[in-house]
Amino acid sequence: MMLLLLLLQLLLLLLQQLLIMLLLLLLLLLLLLLLLLLLLLLLLLLLLLLLLLLLLLLLLLILMLLPMLLLLLLQLLLLLQQLLLLLLLLPLLMLLLLILLLLLLLLLLQLLLLLLLTQLLILLLLLLLPLLLILLLLLLLLLL
């Protein structure tokens, strides 16, 4: 019976180690996702700089060429406006993602705390079990 209890305690310890490894893996994945979002923001900023350079070149062409290019410039300005709106919305989305990541981390910490509390309760029960057996034996001896 003690062997079974020891095996149960070993299994609980292994489950705890597995949960800790899964938590660390999830945290690493979340950090990688955040890094990917930062790289995407950098890429969008580079695209914005490229569009600004293109607009300057088009402005020079307008000064030299026909006024019909002015319509194309207006379309590009509208595209730039949409891109700027996207760049303004991206930090908001990143903040929302960061809040969600923090909430997920809090949930994982709660799960870890619950696991530790259950393990402490099982350990306490395992410590109290021999005392209960001794009391039962004493009671049987008194009855005899």
Tab-separated table of C-alpha atoms in Angstrom:
chain	number	residue	atom	x	y	z
A	1	MET	CA	0.000	0.000	0.000
A	2	MET	CA	2.876	2.380	0.790
A	3	LEU	CA	4.384	1.487	-2.575
A	4	LEU	CA	1.149	2.517	-4.253
A	5	LEU	CA	1.204	5.815	-2.361
A	6	LEU	CA	4.801	6.434	-3.361
A	7	LEU	CA	3.960	5.694	-6.983
A	8	LEU	CA	1.037	8.103	-6.796
A	9	GLN	CA	3.274	10.811	-5.354
A	10	LEU	CA	5.866	10.203	-8.089
A	11	LEU	CA	3.157	10.447	-10.743
A	12	LEU	CA	1.973	13.747	-9.276
A	13	LEU	CA	5.517	15.075	-9.290
A	14	LEU	CA	5.939	14.085	-12.933
A	15	LEU	CA	2.646	15.769	-13.829
A	16	GLN	CA	3.794	18.922	-12.064
A	17	GLN	CA	7.076	18.939	-13.997
A	18	LEU	CA	5.180	18.425	-17.263
A	19	LEU	CA	2.860	21.327	-16.468
A	20	ILE	CA	5.810	23.592	-15.663
A	21	MET	CA	7.482	22.663	-18.951
A	22	LEU	CA	4.243	23.335	-20.837
A	23	LEU	CA	3.911	26.709	-19.126
A	24	LEU	CA	7.456	27.652	-20.092
A	25	LEU	CA	6.859	26.543	-23.678
A	26	LEU	CA	3.681	28.599	-23.871
A	27	LEU	CA	5.493	31.637	-22.488
A	28	LEU	CA	8.211	31.201	-25.119
A	29	LEU	CA	5.590	30.980	-27.858
A	30	LEU	CA	3.926	34.141	-26.592
A	31	LEU	CA	7.252	35.977	-26.621
A	32	LEU	CA	7.876	34.796	-30.175
A	33	LEU	CA	4.454	36.057	-31.208
A	34	LEU	CA	5.199	39.443	-29.672
A	35	LEU	CA	8.525	39.566	-31.530
A	36	LEU	CA	6.725	38.725	-34.761
A	37	LEU	CA	4.292	41.572	-34.196
A	38	LEU	CA	7.166	43.977	-33.601
A	39	LEU	CA	8.798	42.838	-36.839
A	40	LEU	CA	5.518	43.415	-38.656
A	41	LEU	CA	5.360	46.938	-37.263
A	42	LEU	CA	8.914	47.578	-38.481
A	43	LEU	CA	8.002	46.284	-41.916
A	44	LEU	CA	5.000	48.588	-42.077
A	45	LEU	CA	7.159	51.557	-41.093
A	46	LEU	CA	9.622	50.714	-43.857
A	47	LEU	CA	6.757	50.477	-46.307
A	48	LEU	CA	5.558	53.883	-45.181
A	49	LEU	CA	9.007	55.375	-45.793
A	50	LEU	CA	9.094	53.802	-49.226
A	51	LEU	CA	5.702	55.272	-50.049
A	52	LEU	CA	6.843	58.707	-48.913
A	53	LEU	CA	9.868	58.466	-51.180
A	54	LEU	CA	7.633	57.415	-54.032
A	55	LEU	CA	5.409	60.399	-53.378
A	56	LEU	CA	8.381	62.736	-53.563
A	57	LEU	CA	9.388	61.243	-56.896
A	58	LEU	CA	5.869	61.621	-58.188
A	59	LEU	CA	5.845	65.225	-57.082
A	60	LEU	CA	8.941	65.848	-59.166
A	61	LEU	CA	7.295	64.138	-62.127
A	62	ILE	CA	4.222	66.300	-61.744
A	63	LEU	CA	6.339	69.421	-61.894
A	64	MET	CA	7.942	68.189	-65.081
A	65	LEU	CA	5.187	66.273	-66.807
A	66	LEU	CA	1.511	66.578	-67.537
A	67	PRO	CA	-1.071	67.618	-64.931
A	68	MET	CA	-2.839	64.292	-65.426
A	69	LEU	CA	-0.424	62.750	-62.971
A	70	LEU	CA	-2.044	64.837	-60.269
A	71	LEU	CA	-4.948	62.422	-60.175
A	72	LEU	CA	-2.579	59.522	-59.564
A	73	LEU	CA	-0.938	61.474	-56.770
A	74	LEU	CA	-4.309	61.956	-55.125
A	75	GLN	CA	-4.928	58.225	-55.263
A	76	LEU	CA	-1.540	57.558	-53.712
A	77	LEU	CA	-2.282	60.072	-50.982
A	78	LEU	CA	-5.490	58.216	-50.206
A	79	LEU	CA	-3.521	54.990	-50.004
A	80	LEU	CA	-1.025	56.672	-47.692
A	81	GLN	CA	-3.871	57.890	-45.515
A	82	GLN	CA	-5.209	54.346	-45.225
A	83	LEU	CA	-1.741	53.072	-44.379
A	84	LEU	CA	-1.360	55.725	-41.685
A	85	LEU	CA	-4.704	54.692	-40.234
A	86	LEU	CA	-3.485	51.115	-40.178
A	87	LEU	CA	-0.283	52.201	-38.434
A	88	LEU	CA	-2.358	54.040	-35.850
A	89	LEU	CA	-4.505	50.979	-35.237
A	90	LEU	CA	-1.576	48.578	-34.979
A	91	PRO	CA	-0.320	49.762	-31.545
A	92	LEU	CA	-3.872	49.476	-30.258
A	93	LEU	CA	-4.043	45.905	-31.473
A	94	MET	CA	-0.640	45.171	-29.959
A	95	LEU	CA	-1.785	46.605	-26.623
A	96	LEU	CA	-4.876	44.428	-26.741
A	97	LEU	CA	-2.722	41.401	-27.512
A	98	LEU	CA	-0.419	42.259	-24.611
A	99	ILE	CA	-3.406	42.486	-22.262
A	100	LEU	CA	-4.615	39.107	-23.485
A	101	LEU	CA	-1.144	37.637	-22.962
A	102	LEU	CA	-1.045	38.971	-19.409
A	103	LEU	CA	-4.469	37.502	-18.691
A	104	LEU	CA	-3.318	34.150	-20.040
A	105	LEU	CA	-0.212	34.305	-17.867
A	106	LEU	CA	-2.373	35.020	-14.811
A	107	LEU	CA	-4.540	32.023	-15.645
A	108	LEU	CA	-1.470	29.806	-15.971
A	109	LEU	CA	-0.164	31.030	-12.616
A	110	GLN	CA	-3.524	30.213	-11.044
A	111	LEU	CA	-3.347	26.707	-12.468
A	112	LEU	CA	0.157	26.249	-11.092
A	113	LEU	CA	-0.940	27.474	-7.658
A	114	LEU	CA	-3.895	25.086	-7.715
A	115	LEU	CA	-1.587	22.205	-8.593
A	116	LEU	CA	0.761	23.077	-5.735
A	117	LEU	CA	-2.140	23.303	-3.280
A	118	THR	CA	-3.481	19.904	-4.313
A	119	GLN	CA	-0.030	18.395	-3.958
A	120	LEU	CA	0.288	19.867	-0.451
A	121	LEU	CA	-3.117	18.456	0.473
A	122	ILE	CA	-2.139	14.985	-0.758
A	123	LEU	CA	1.129	15.184	1.170
A	124	LEU	CA	-0.767	16.173	4.325
A	125	LEU	CA	-3.134	13.247	3.866
A	126	LEU	CA	-0.186	10.906	3.391
A	127	LEU	CA	1.329	12.207	6.622
A	128	LEU	CA	-1.925	11.804	8.545
A	129	LEU	CA	-2.626	8.289	7.286
A	130	PRO	CA	-0.073	6.502	9.552
A	131	LEU	CA	-1.389	8.411	12.572
A	132	LEU	CA	-4.909	7.285	11.781
A	133	LEU	CA	-3.724	3.700	11.406
A	134	ILE	CA	-1.942	3.840	14.788
A	135	LEU	CA	-5.064	5.262	16.433
A	136	LEU	CA	-7.159	2.528	14.875
A	137	LEU	CA	-4.771	-0.143	16.138
A	138	LEU	CA	-4.840	1.358	19.633
A	139	LEU	CA	-8.616	1.387	19.575
A	140	LEU	CA	-8.673	-2.256	18.509
A	141	LEU	CA	-6.249	-3.133	21.308
A	142	LEU	CA	-8.441	-1.352	23.824
A	143	LEU	CA	-11.490	-3.216	22.620
A	144	LEU	CA	-9.725	-6.550	22.981
